[in-house]
């Protein structure tokens, strides 16, 4: 609501677009990059209705709105990953980069990005609390496509996709 209330001032300054960091529900307390729900608003920012009103008001002033969308990874508290962690036979296991044995010889930014659990090892390029999606798995890709459509159908003008160089690691 605070951003919506500043739109007149932003318009007077000649602002034609807003780029929002992730506004989806997250677990990280660090700017929203550990997503727990790709189709809801972080409560600290308001509600979906508040977001819809921001879009309506911004568009009425000729201001477009885009947001960061975190496609590479989710939070480890995301329900899909939590299920995959609990149950190696979960259908969500294939949605993330899991290996039975921890791969050796990996180095991303001077650290090993693989994290061991009793149920196997998973890839977390940005840390143990942000497991990487398996974007070679069609249902995971379809989920993200549907989530992107969810926001576009609400009136969002576009996205900045986060961590694109890390969508697949080899």
mmCIF file of C-alpha atoms in Angstrom:
data_model
loop_
_atom_site.group_PDB
_atom_site.id
_atom_site.type_symbol
_atom_site.label_atom_id
_atom_site.label_comp_id
_atom_site.label_asym_id
_atom_site.label_seq_id
_atom_site.Cartn_x
_atom_site.Cartn_y
_atom_site.Cartn_z
ATOM 1 C CA UNK A 1 0.000 0.000 0.000
ATOM 2 C CA UNK A 2 2.898 2.331 0.706
ATOM 3 C CA UNK A 3 4.203 1.990 -2.838
ATOM 4 C CA UNK A 4 0.730 2.530 -4.246
ATOM 5 C CA UNK A 5 0.453 5.746 -2.223
ATOM 6 C CA UNK A 6 3.664 7.086 -3.803
ATOM 7 C CA UNK A 7 2.614 6.544 -7.420
ATOM 8 C CA UNK A 8 1.552 10.171 -7.985
ATOM 9 C CA UNK A 9 4.988 11.361 -6.879
ATOM 10 C CA UNK A 10 6.726 8.737 -9.003
ATOM 11 C CA UNK A 11 4.651 9.765 -12.019
ATOM 12 C CA UNK A 12 5.529 13.438 -11.443
ATOM 13 C CA UNK A 13 9.200 12.436 -11.422
ATOM 14 C CA UNK A 14 8.746 10.854 -14.851
ATOM 15 C CA UNK A 15 8.996 7.251 -13.670
ATOM 16 C CA UNK A 16 7.604 4.923 -16.342
ATOM 17 C CA UNK A 17 8.361 1.574 -14.750
ATOM 18 C CA UNK A 18 8.842 -0.147 -11.413
ATOM 19 C CA UNK A 19 11.113 -3.140 -10.916
ATOM 20 C CA UNK A 20 10.240 -5.029 -7.756
ATOM 21 C CA UNK A 21 12.493 -7.495 -6.022
ATOM 22 C CA UNK A 22 10.699 -10.804 -5.352
ATOM 23 C CA UNK A 23 7.366 -10.109 -3.678
ATOM 24 C CA UNK A 24 6.328 -13.763 -3.348
ATOM 25 C CA UNK A 25 6.201 -15.537 0.003
ATOM 26 C CA UNK A 26 9.679 -16.417 1.146
ATOM 27 C CA UNK A 27 11.579 -17.963 4.026
ATOM 28 C CA UNK A 28 14.823 -16.067 3.852
ATOM 29 C CA UNK A 29 14.093 -12.686 5.360
ATOM 30 C CA UNK A 30 16.676 -11.599 2.779
ATOM 31 C CA UNK A 31 14.850 -9.795 0.013
ATOM 32 C CA UNK A 32 12.638 -12.727 -1.001
ATOM 33 C CA UNK A 33 14.994 -14.998 -2.907
ATOM 34 C CA UNK A 34 14.115 -18.149 -0.901
ATOM 35 C CA UNK A 35 10.589 -18.629 -2.231
ATOM 36 C CA UNK A 36 8.060 -20.721 -0.322
ATOM 37 C CA UNK A 37 4.993 -19.901 -2.458
ATOM 38 C CA UNK A 38 5.312 -18.770 -6.069
ATOM 39 C CA UNK A 39 1.695 -17.604 -6.270
ATOM 40 C CA UNK A 40 1.225 -15.504 -3.164
ATOM 41 C CA UNK A 41 2.547 -12.241 -1.750
ATOM 42 C CA UNK A 42 4.977 -12.021 1.156
ATOM 43 C CA UNK A 43 2.706 -10.906 4.050
ATOM 44 C CA UNK A 44 5.049 -8.033 4.965
ATOM 45 C CA UNK A 45 4.184 -6.493 1.572
ATOM 46 C CA UNK A 46 0.425 -6.959 1.831
ATOM 47 C CA UNK A 47 -1.992 -9.236 0.027
ATOM 48 C CA UNK A 48 -2.760 -10.285 -3.514
ATOM 49 C CA UNK A 49 -5.563 -7.699 -3.461
ATOM 50 C CA UNK A 50 -3.015 -5.015 -2.478
ATOM 51 C CA UNK A 51 -0.782 -6.125 -5.350
ATOM 52 C CA UNK A 52 -3.682 -6.039 -7.795
ATOM 53 C CA UNK A 53 -4.467 -2.490 -6.651
ATOM 54 C CA UNK A 54 -0.823 -1.459 -7.122
ATOM 55 C CA UNK A 55 -0.938 -2.763 -10.697
ATOM 56 C CA UNK A 56 -4.255 -1.051 -11.417
ATOM 57 C CA UNK A 57 -3.089 2.276 -10.016
ATOM 58 C CA UNK A 58 0.344 2.104 -11.682
ATOM 59 C CA UNK A 59 -1.170 1.304 -15.071
ATOM 60 C CA UNK A 60 -3.664 4.171 -14.692
ATOM 61 C CA UNK A 61 -0.610 6.456 -14.443
ATOM 62 C CA UNK A 62 1.245 4.897 -17.372
ATOM 63 C CA UNK A 63 3.685 3.079 -15.096
ATOM 64 C CA UNK A 64 4.576 -0.527 -15.862
ATOM 65 C CA UNK A 65 5.545 -3.054 -13.184
ATOM 66 C CA UNK A 66 7.946 -5.978 -13.418
ATOM 67 C CA UNK A 67 9.281 -8.219 -10.667
ATOM 68 C CA UNK A 68 12.140 -10.565 -10.018
ATOM 69 C CA UNK A 69 11.053 -14.175 -10.375
ATOM 70 C CA UNK A 70 13.237 -16.807 -8.722
ATOM 71 C CA UNK A 71 13.306 -19.716 -11.160
ATOM 72 C CA UNK A 72 16.600 -21.428 -10.231
ATOM 73 C CA UNK A 73 15.735 -22.520 -6.701
ATOM 74 C CA UNK A 74 13.153 -22.469 -3.940
ATOM 75 C CA UNK A 75 13.446 -22.282 -0.192
ATOM 76 C CA UNK A 76 14.207 -25.528 1.587
ATOM 77 C CA UNK A 77 10.914 -24.853 3.393
ATOM 78 C CA UNK A 78 8.960 -24.888 0.129
ATOM 79 C CA UNK A 79 6.348 -27.680 0.425
ATOM 80 C CA UNK A 80 7.667 -29.475 -2.698
ATOM 81 C CA UNK A 81 11.235 -29.658 -1.386
ATOM 82 C CA UNK A 82 10.107 -30.535 2.135
ATOM 83 C CA UNK A 83 8.187 -33.502 0.726
ATOM 84 C CA UNK A 84 11.149 -34.570 -1.440
ATOM 85 C CA UNK A 85 13.434 -34.383 1.596
ATOM 86 C CA UNK A 86 11.070 -36.482 3.739
ATOM 87 C CA UNK A 87 10.330 -39.111 1.116
ATOM 88 C CA UNK A 88 12.849 -40.186 -1.551
ATOM 89 C CA UNK A 89 9.925 -41.742 -3.462
ATOM 90 C CA UNK A 90 8.032 -38.424 -3.553
ATOM 91 C CA UNK A 91 7.097 -37.256 -7.054
ATOM 92 C CA UNK A 92 8.702 -33.921 -6.108
ATOM 93 C CA UNK A 93 12.095 -35.569 -5.761
ATOM 94 C CA UNK A 94 12.632 -35.234 -9.523
ATOM 95 C CA UNK A 95 11.748 -31.529 -9.322
ATOM 96 C CA UNK A 96 15.067 -30.836 -7.588
ATOM 97 C CA UNK A 97 18.679 -31.774 -8.326
ATOM 98 C CA UNK A 98 19.131 -34.875 -6.128
ATOM 99 C CA UNK A 99 21.797 -37.562 -6.299
ATOM 100 C CA UNK A 100 22.006 -40.753 -4.237
ATOM 101 C CA UNK A 101 25.733 -40.210 -3.737
ATOM 102 C CA UNK A 102 27.231 -36.757 -3.274
ATOM 103 C CA UNK A 103 29.027 -35.686 -6.472
ATOM 104 C CA UNK A 104 32.688 -34.841 -6.059
ATOM 105 C CA UNK A 105 34.820 -32.122 -7.599
ATOM 106 C CA UNK A 106 32.215 -29.368 -7.788
ATOM 107 C CA UNK A 107 33.151 -25.780 -7.028
ATOM 108 C CA UNK A 108 30.851 -22.797 -7.357
ATOM 109 C CA UNK A 109 32.262 -19.567 -5.970
ATOM 110 C CA UNK A 110 34.890 -21.487 -4.005
ATOM 111 C CA UNK A 111 32.472 -23.834 -2.261
ATOM 112 C CA UNK A 112 30.954 -27.263 -2.733
ATOM 113 C CA UNK A 113 27.301 -26.705 -3.720
ATOM 114 C CA UNK A 114 26.137 -30.235 -2.816
ATOM 115 C CA UNK A 115 24.526 -30.852 0.579
ATOM 116 C CA UNK A 116 24.236 -34.304 2.111
ATOM 117 C CA UNK A 117 21.157 -35.606 3.902
ATOM 118 C CA UNK A 118 20.243 -39.119 5.065
ATOM 119 C CA UNK A 119 18.088 -39.287 1.894
ATOM 120 C CA UNK A 120 20.861 -38.313 -0.568
ATOM 121 C CA UNK A 121 22.519 -35.097 -1.677
ATOM 122 C CA UNK A 122 20.977 -32.073 -3.319
ATOM 123 C CA UNK A 123 22.382 -29.127 -5.220
ATOM 124 C CA UNK A 124 22.109 -25.713 -3.592
ATOM 125 C CA UNK A 125 24.062 -23.250 -5.712
ATOM 126 C CA UNK A 126 23.146 -20.393 -3.364
ATOM 127 C CA UNK A 127 23.290 -22.416 -0.132
ATOM 128 C CA UNK A 128 21.708 -25.304 1.709
ATOM 129 C CA UNK A 129 18.541 -23.301 2.364
ATOM 130 C CA UNK A 130 17.916 -22.736 -1.368
ATOM 131 C CA UNK A 131 17.868 -26.084 -3.249
ATOM 132 C CA UNK A 132 18.112 -25.931 -7.034
ATOM 133 C CA UNK A 133 15.211 -27.002 -9.203
ATOM 134 C CA UNK A 134 15.826 -29.649 -11.858
ATOM 135 C CA UNK A 135 14.885 -27.594 -14.901
ATOM 136 C CA UNK A 136 15.409 -30.607 -17.147
ATOM 137 C CA UNK A 137 12.255 -32.066 -15.544
ATOM 138 C CA UNK A 138 9.212 -31.059 -17.607
ATOM 139 C CA UNK A 139 6.715 -30.854 -14.688
ATOM 140 C CA UNK A 140 9.011 -28.442 -12.800
ATOM 141 C CA UNK A 141 9.337 -26.257 -15.896
ATOM 142 C CA UNK A 142 5.558 -26.384 -16.452
ATOM 143 C CA UNK A 143 4.990 -25.317 -12.840
ATOM 144 C CA UNK A 144 7.151 -22.242 -13.361
ATOM 145 C CA UNK A 145 5.459 -21.458 -16.675
ATOM 146 C CA UNK A 146 2.077 -21.650 -14.923
ATOM 147 C CA UNK A 147 3.357 -19.438 -12.095
ATOM 148 C CA UNK A 148 4.631 -16.852 -14.570
ATOM 149 C CA UNK A 149 1.215 -16.903 -16.292
ATOM 150 C CA UNK A 150 -0.448 -16.459 -12.879
ATOM 151 C CA UNK A 151 1.319 -13.105 -12.453
ATOM 152 C CA UNK A 152 0.879 -11.995 -16.060
ATOM 153 C CA UNK A 153 -2.838 -12.775 -15.834
ATOM 154 C CA UNK A 154 -3.007 -10.460 -12.811
ATOM 155 C CA UNK A 155 -1.590 -7.662 -14.968
ATOM 156 C CA UNK A 156 2.127 -7.763 -14.230
ATOM 157 C CA UNK A 157 4.047 -6.370 -17.197
ATOM 158 C CA UNK A 158 7.052 -8.681 -17.094
ATOM 159 C CA UNK A 159 9.864 -10.306 -15.174
ATOM 160 C CA UNK A 160 13.539 -10.280 -14.466
ATOM 161 C CA UNK A 161 14.449 -13.934 -14.123
ATOM 162 C CA UNK A 162 16.878 -14.437 -11.262
ATOM 163 C CA UNK A 163 20.069 -16.507 -11.573
ATOM 164 C CA UNK A 164 19.622 -17.406 -15.244
ATOM 165 C CA UNK A 165 23.274 -18.519 -15.626
ATOM 166 C CA UNK A 166 22.559 -21.205 -13.013
ATOM 167 C CA UNK A 167 19.328 -22.685 -14.388
ATOM 168 C CA UNK A 168 21.183 -25.896 -15.146
ATOM 169 C CA UNK A 169 24.559 -26.870 -13.739
ATOM 170 C CA UNK A 170 26.768 -29.528 -15.285
#
